[in-house]
Structure formats: structure tokens, C-alpha cells
Amino acid sequence: MTASAAPALSTTPATSPRTAVSAAPALAEPDLRGHTVVALHPHPDDEAIFTGITLRRLADAGARIVLVMATGGELGGSRVPLRTGETVRQRRIAELEHAAELLGVARLVLLNRRDSGLPGGPDSTHARALAGAEPLALASRLAEIVDDEGAGTLLADDELGVYGHPDHRMAGVVGTIAAELTGADAYLATVDRDGLGPDGHLVHGAARAAAVSFGREGGEIGLTVTGDTRHLAVKRAAILAHASQVDPAELPEHAFAGAYGREWFRRTGPAARPGVLDLL
């Protein structure tokens, strides 16, 4: 399919997917025109892996999507050759621009912090490492974006960082503080570790590499967002746009819907009233 009807990125260009995934019933979208959602993620590819269906559905419903990326994923290496003079960061940002347009992102903002690497590693002490950032200062920058955009909804990782990576944990802290500063409804991304099963999702390998646990029990999760065949196709294409990080063999089409067809969120504070994600 082709990702359609989304505003062009205000900072970067890209293209669209033609990928079939296992069938799912078509979903009717609510009318979310006039709503703006800001989504914070720590590394390029997190936006597609953990919130790809959600972002695409919000965009299809008419919401304006602002994606804020905290780092360039500099320490992720590259599974494909880089061009002469090209850095991992440059390749990953180019991939991010492609994925962002597939997901319907209208504006991409780079916070320009540095990837912190694995827990306890030497890179976490780098002067610009996300894990070592001053949370309130970074949250204030994010809050300015939320306020400037008039956004009523903020997506970020939960306080456990989805799978315990220090950058994901920091993104959770920063997002939660920014929501408190702005009054935006906060939806905090996680995964249902029981619902995922023992393997099959990229978070399993990431958690093993970092030697950390991941996710939540199902009873701790307040909202599950699903998608139809179109949304699954876009999500798979957006993940595969990060070719430096993801081998297509890791995303077999026959198993994709089972592993990636649901996205999970928690809510914080007294904001129990339904927000825009609850309408999906």
C-alpha cells in the first residue's frame, strides 16, 4: 500500500510502502482534525517499532503529528555499508526521515543528544549522552515544543523505559515531566511481555543485549491500540526503513501481525478522562 494524505515533513523528505501483511479488518477512524500529538522517542526506529500503528492511525484521523527524537542512535552501528564519509548518525537520521513520512509525521524535531549505549557502558558518561542529561532542562525544551504546537497529547516511554535501556528510561522521565509542565495528556508506551510471548519481537533481542527485563504485565496496561492491514503494512515498511538496524529476515510477513499488531500504553496521574488515543 501507499501511505497517503499526510502533511509533508517540515524538515525532511521521504517515500511510501508497498508491503502486504496478514489480513486484519478495516478500521474506521475518528475525526481528530484540530488535534496535535507530540511523540518523544530516544532512538531512530523506536518510533516505528513501538508506536508505528498509533502514529499512522492518528495521522489518518487528521491529527497533526510532531515527532521529537532525542538522539541520533550513533552507537547502533550499521548492518549495511555506509557511503564514503557518511556517519552512522547521518544514515540513521536519513532512515528516520523516511520512516517519519511513512507514519504521517508533519514535523520532525531533533534534540541532538547522544546515544548512551548499553547500561553501565562507558558511553553513558559522554558529555552529551541522553542518559546523563538534566531531566528538567530537557523536559522544558520538550514542553516548549508542546506549547508552541498547541499539543494536547504527549507520547513517551513509560518510567521503566519499555525495556530498561538508560535512554528509554530518560525519555520516560522527560516525557512525564513535560506532560506535567504543559498539562498535556500523557500516554506512556510499554509492551505486554505476556502477550508478546517468549520471542519474535525486536524488543526481545534488545533486552537480551542490554541484559535487562522488558515490558509490563497485562494488568498494568491501560490501553492497547491495534491496526488493520493498511496500518500493519505501513508499520512494517517504517521499521524496515531503518535498514542499517533491521534485517528484513527479522520481520517475516507471516508472523508480523502477531508480534507487532498491538501497541500498549499507560496513563499517569489523575488524567483518567479519555484522550485522543482512547478514540482509536
Coordinates of C-alpha atoms in Angstrom, one line a residue:
M1 CA 0.0 0.0 0.0
T2 CA 0.9 3.7 -0.2
A3 CA 0.9 5.9 2.9
S4 CA -1.3 8.8 2.0
A5 CA -2.9 12.0 3.0
A6 CA -0.3 13.1 5.5
P7 CA 1.3 16.6 5.5
A8 CA 4.9 16.7 4.3
L9 CA 7.6 16.8 6.9
S10 CA 8.5 20.4 7.8
T11 CA 12.2 19.4 7.9
T12 CA 12.8 16.4 5.6
P13 CA 11.5 14.3 2.6
A14 CA 10.7 10.5 2.0
T15 CA 8.5 7.9 0.2
S16 CA 5.9 5.3 0.8
P17 CA 5.4 1.5 1.3
R18 CA 4.1 -1.4 -0.9
T19 CA 4.0 -4.3 1.6
A20 CA 1.3 -6.9 2.3
V21 CA 0.9 -8.2 5.8
S22 CA -1.6 -10.7 7.1
A23 CA -5.3 -9.5 6.8
A24 CA -7.0 -7.6 9.5
P25 CA -10.4 -6.0 9.4
A26 CA -10.5 -2.4 8.2
L27 CA -11.0 0.2 11.0
A28 CA -13.0 3.4 10.8
E29 CA -11.0 6.4 12.1
P30 CA -12.4 9.1 14.3
D31 CA -12.2 12.7 13.3
L32 CA -9.2 14.1 15.1
R33 CA -8.7 17.2 12.9
G34 CA -7.5 20.1 15.1
H35 CA -5.6 17.8 17.5
T36 CA -1.9 17.8 17.7
V37 CA 0.2 14.9 19.3
V38 CA 3.8 15.2 20.2
A39 CA 5.7 11.9 20.4
L40 CA 9.1 11.6 22.1
H41 CA 11.4 8.7 21.3
P42 CA 15.1 8.1 22.2
H43 CA 16.5 6.5 19.1
P44 CA 15.6 6.3 15.4
D45 CA 13.5 3.2 14.8
D46 CA 11.8 3.4 18.2
E47 CA 9.0 5.5 16.7
A48 CA 8.1 2.7 14.2
I49 CA 8.7 -0.3 16.5
F50 CA 6.7 0.9 19.5
T51 CA 4.2 3.4 18.1
G52 CA 4.1 3.0 14.4
I53 CA 0.4 1.9 14.2
T54 CA -0.6 4.6 16.7
L55 CA 1.1 7.4 14.8
R56 CA -0.3 6.3 11.4
R57 CA -3.8 6.0 12.7
L58 CA -3.6 9.4 14.4
A59 CA -2.4 10.9 11.1
D60 CA -5.1 9.1 9.1
A61 CA -7.7 10.5 11.5
G62 CA -6.5 14.1 10.8
A63 CA -4.3 14.8 13.8
R64 CA -1.0 16.7 13.4
I65 CA 1.9 14.5 14.5
V66 CA 5.2 16.1 15.8
L67 CA 8.0 13.5 16.3
V68 CA 10.7 14.5 18.7
M69 CA 13.9 12.3 18.5
A70 CA 16.3 12.6 21.4
T71 CA 19.4 11.1 19.9
G72 CA 20.8 10.0 16.5
G73 CA 21.3 6.4 17.6
E74 CA 25.0 6.9 17.0
L75 CA 26.1 3.7 18.8
G76 CA 23.7 1.4 16.9
G77 CA 26.3 0.6 14.3
S78 CA 25.2 -0.2 10.7
R79 CA 24.4 -3.6 9.2
V80 CA 24.7 -2.1 5.8
P81 CA 27.8 -0.3 4.2
L82 CA 27.9 3.4 4.7
R83 CA 28.7 5.8 1.9
T84 CA 32.1 7.3 1.8
G85 CA 32.3 9.9 4.5
E86 CA 28.8 9.0 5.9
T87 CA 28.4 8.5 9.6
V88 CA 26.1 6.2 11.4
R89 CA 24.2 9.2 12.7
Q90 CA 23.7 10.6 9.2
R91 CA 22.4 7.3 7.9
R92 CA 20.1 6.8 10.9
I93 CA 18.6 10.3 10.6
A94 CA 18.0 9.8 6.8
E95 CA 16.2 6.5 7.7
L96 CA 14.2 8.3 10.3
E97 CA 13.1 10.9 7.9
H98 CA 11.9 8.2 5.5
A99 CA 10.1 6.3 8.3
A100 CA 8.6 9.5 9.7
E101 CA 6.9 10.4 6.4
L102 CA 5.5 6.9 6.1
L103 CA 4.0 7.3 9.5
G104 CA 2.3 10.6 8.7
V105 CA 4.6 12.8 10.7
A106 CA 4.2 16.5 9.9
R107 CA 7.2 17.8 11.8
L108 CA 10.4 16.1 12.9
V109 CA 12.5 17.7 15.8
L110 CA 15.9 16.5 16.7
L111 CA 17.1 17.2 20.3
N112 CA 20.7 16.3 19.3
R113 CA 21.6 14.4 22.5
R114 CA 24.0 11.4 22.0
D115 CA 23.1 7.7 22.2
S116 CA 24.2 6.4 25.7
G117 CA 24.9 2.8 24.7
L118 CA 24.3 -0.2 26.8
P119 CA 23.6 0.1 30.6
G120 CA 26.8 0.6 32.6
G121 CA 28.9 1.1 29.5
P122 CA 31.5 3.9 29.1
D123 CA 29.4 5.8 26.6
S124 CA 26.8 6.6 29.2
T125 CA 29.2 9.2 30.7
H126 CA 29.7 11.1 27.5
A127 CA 29.1 14.8 27.9
R128 CA 26.1 14.7 25.6
A129 CA 24.7 11.3 26.4
L130 CA 21.0 11.3 26.8
A131 CA 21.2 9.2 30.0
G132 CA 23.2 11.9 31.7
A133 CA 21.0 14.8 30.7
E134 CA 19.4 17.1 33.3
P135 CA 15.8 15.9 33.1
L136 CA 14.1 19.2 33.9
A137 CA 16.1 21.1 31.3
L138 CA 15.3 18.6 28.6
A139 CA 11.7 18.4 29.7
S140 CA 11.5 22.2 29.5
R141 CA 12.7 22.0 25.9
L142 CA 10.1 19.4 25.1
A143 CA 7.4 21.4 26.9
E144 CA 8.3 24.4 24.7
I145 CA 7.6 22.3 21.6
V146 CA 4.3 21.0 23.1
D147 CA 3.2 24.6 23.9
D148 CA 4.4 26.0 20.6
E149 CA 2.4 23.4 18.7
G150 CA -0.7 23.7 21.0
A151 CA -0.5 20.0 21.5
G152 CA -2.9 18.4 24.0
T153 CA -1.3 14.9 23.9
L154 CA 2.2 13.7 24.6
L155 CA 3.5 10.2 23.8
A156 CA 6.7 8.9 25.5
D157 CA 8.1 5.8 27.1
D158 CA 6.9 4.7 30.5
E159 CA 9.1 5.1 33.6
L160 CA 10.6 1.6 33.0
G161 CA 11.8 2.7 29.6
V162 CA 10.0 -0.2 27.8
Y163 CA 13.0 -2.4 28.2
G164 CA 15.2 -0.7 30.7
H165 CA 17.7 0.9 28.3
P166 CA 19.0 4.1 30.0
D167 CA 18.0 6.3 27.1
H168 CA 14.4 4.9 27.1
R169 CA 14.2 5.5 30.9
M170 CA 15.4 9.1 30.4
A171 CA 12.8 9.6 27.7
G172 CA 10.1 8.3 30.1
V173 CA 11.2 10.8 32.8
V174 CA 11.5 13.7 30.4
G175 CA 8.1 13.0 28.8
T176 CA 6.4 12.6 32.1
I177 CA 7.8 15.9 33.4
A178 CA 6.9 17.7 30.2
A179 CA 3.3 16.5 30.4
E180 CA 3.1 17.8 34.0
L181 CA 4.6 21.2 32.9
T182 CA 2.1 21.6 30.0
G183 CA -1.0 19.8 31.2
A184 CA -0.9 17.5 28.1
D185 CA -2.5 14.1 28.3
A186 CA 0.4 11.6 28.6
Y187 CA 0.4 8.2 27.1
L188 CA 3.4 6.2 28.1
A189 CA 4.5 3.4 25.7
T190 CA 5.3 -0.1 27.0
V191 CA 4.9 -3.7 25.9
D192 CA 2.8 -6.5 27.3
R193 CA 5.5 -9.1 27.9
D194 CA 3.0 -11.9 28.5
G195 CA 1.1 -11.0 25.3
L196 CA 4.3 -10.9 23.3
G197 CA 5.3 -14.5 24.2
P198 CA 8.8 -15.7 24.6
D199 CA 10.3 -14.3 21.3
G200 CA 9.5 -12.8 17.9
H201 CA 9.7 -9.1 18.6
L202 CA 12.8 -6.9 18.3
V203 CA 12.5 -5.9 22.0
H204 CA 13.4 -9.5 22.9
G205 CA 16.8 -9.2 21.3
A206 CA 17.3 -5.6 22.6
A207 CA 16.6 -6.7 26.1
R208 CA 19.0 -9.6 25.9
A209 CA 21.7 -7.4 24.5
A210 CA 21.3 -4.9 27.4
A211 CA 20.8 -7.7 30.0
V212 CA 17.6 -6.1 31.2
S213 CA 14.0 -7.1 31.5
F214 CA 11.2 -5.5 29.4
G215 CA 7.6 -4.6 29.5
R216 CA 4.7 -4.9 31.9
E217 CA 2.2 -7.5 32.9
G218 CA -1.1 -7.1 31.1
G219 CA -3.0 -5.9 34.2
E220 CA -0.7 -2.8 34.4
I221 CA -1.5 -1.6 30.9
G222 CA -4.4 0.8 30.4
L223 CA -4.7 1.0 26.6
T224 CA -4.0 -1.3 23.6
V225 CA -4.0 0.2 20.1
T226 CA -4.4 -2.1 17.1
G227 CA -4.5 -1.6 13.4
D228 CA -5.9 -3.1 10.2
T229 CA -4.0 -4.4 7.2
R230 CA -3.1 -1.0 6.0
H231 CA -1.6 0.1 9.3
L232 CA 0.3 -3.1 9.7
A233 CA 1.8 -2.6 6.2
V234 CA 2.9 0.9 7.0
K235 CA 4.4 -0.1 10.3
R236 CA 6.4 -2.9 8.8
A237 CA 7.6 -0.6 6.0
A238 CA 8.6 2.1 8.5
I239 CA 10.6 -0.4 10.6
L240 CA 12.3 -1.7 7.5
A241 CA 13.1 1.9 6.5
H242 CA 15.7 1.6 9.3
A243 CA 17.8 -0.7 7.1
S244 CA 21.0 0.0 9.0
Q245 CA 19.4 -1.6 12.1
V246 CA 16.8 -4.1 11.0
D247 CA 17.3 -7.2 8.8
P248 CA 14.1 -8.0 6.9
A249 CA 14.5 -11.6 8.0
E250 CA 13.7 -10.4 11.5
L251 CA 10.3 -9.3 10.3
P252 CA 8.7 -12.3 8.5
E253 CA 5.4 -11.2 7.0
H254 CA 3.6 -14.3 8.2
A255 CA 4.4 -13.5 11.8
F256 CA 4.4 -9.8 11.7
A257 CA 0.8 -9.1 12.8
G258 CA 1.2 -11.4 15.8
A259 CA 4.3 -9.7 17.1
Y260 CA 3.7 -6.1 16.1
G261 CA -0.1 -5.7 15.6
R262 CA -0.7 -4.2 19.1
E263 CA 0.8 -1.2 20.8
W264 CA 0.5 -0.6 24.6
F265 CA 0.2 2.5 26.7
R266 CA -0.2 3.5 30.3
R267 CA -1.6 6.7 31.7
T268 CA -0.2 8.8 34.5
G269 CA -1.6 11.0 37.3
P270 CA -5.3 11.8 37.6
A271 CA -5.8 12.2 33.8
A272 CA -8.3 9.2 33.6
R273 CA -10.5 11.1 31.2
P274 CA -10.5 9.7 27.7
G275 CA -8.0 11.3 25.4
V276 CA -7.3 11.1 21.7
L277 CA -5.7 7.7 21.8
D278 CA -8.7 6.3 23.5
L279 CA -10.7 7.2 20.5
L280 CA -8.7 5.0 18.1

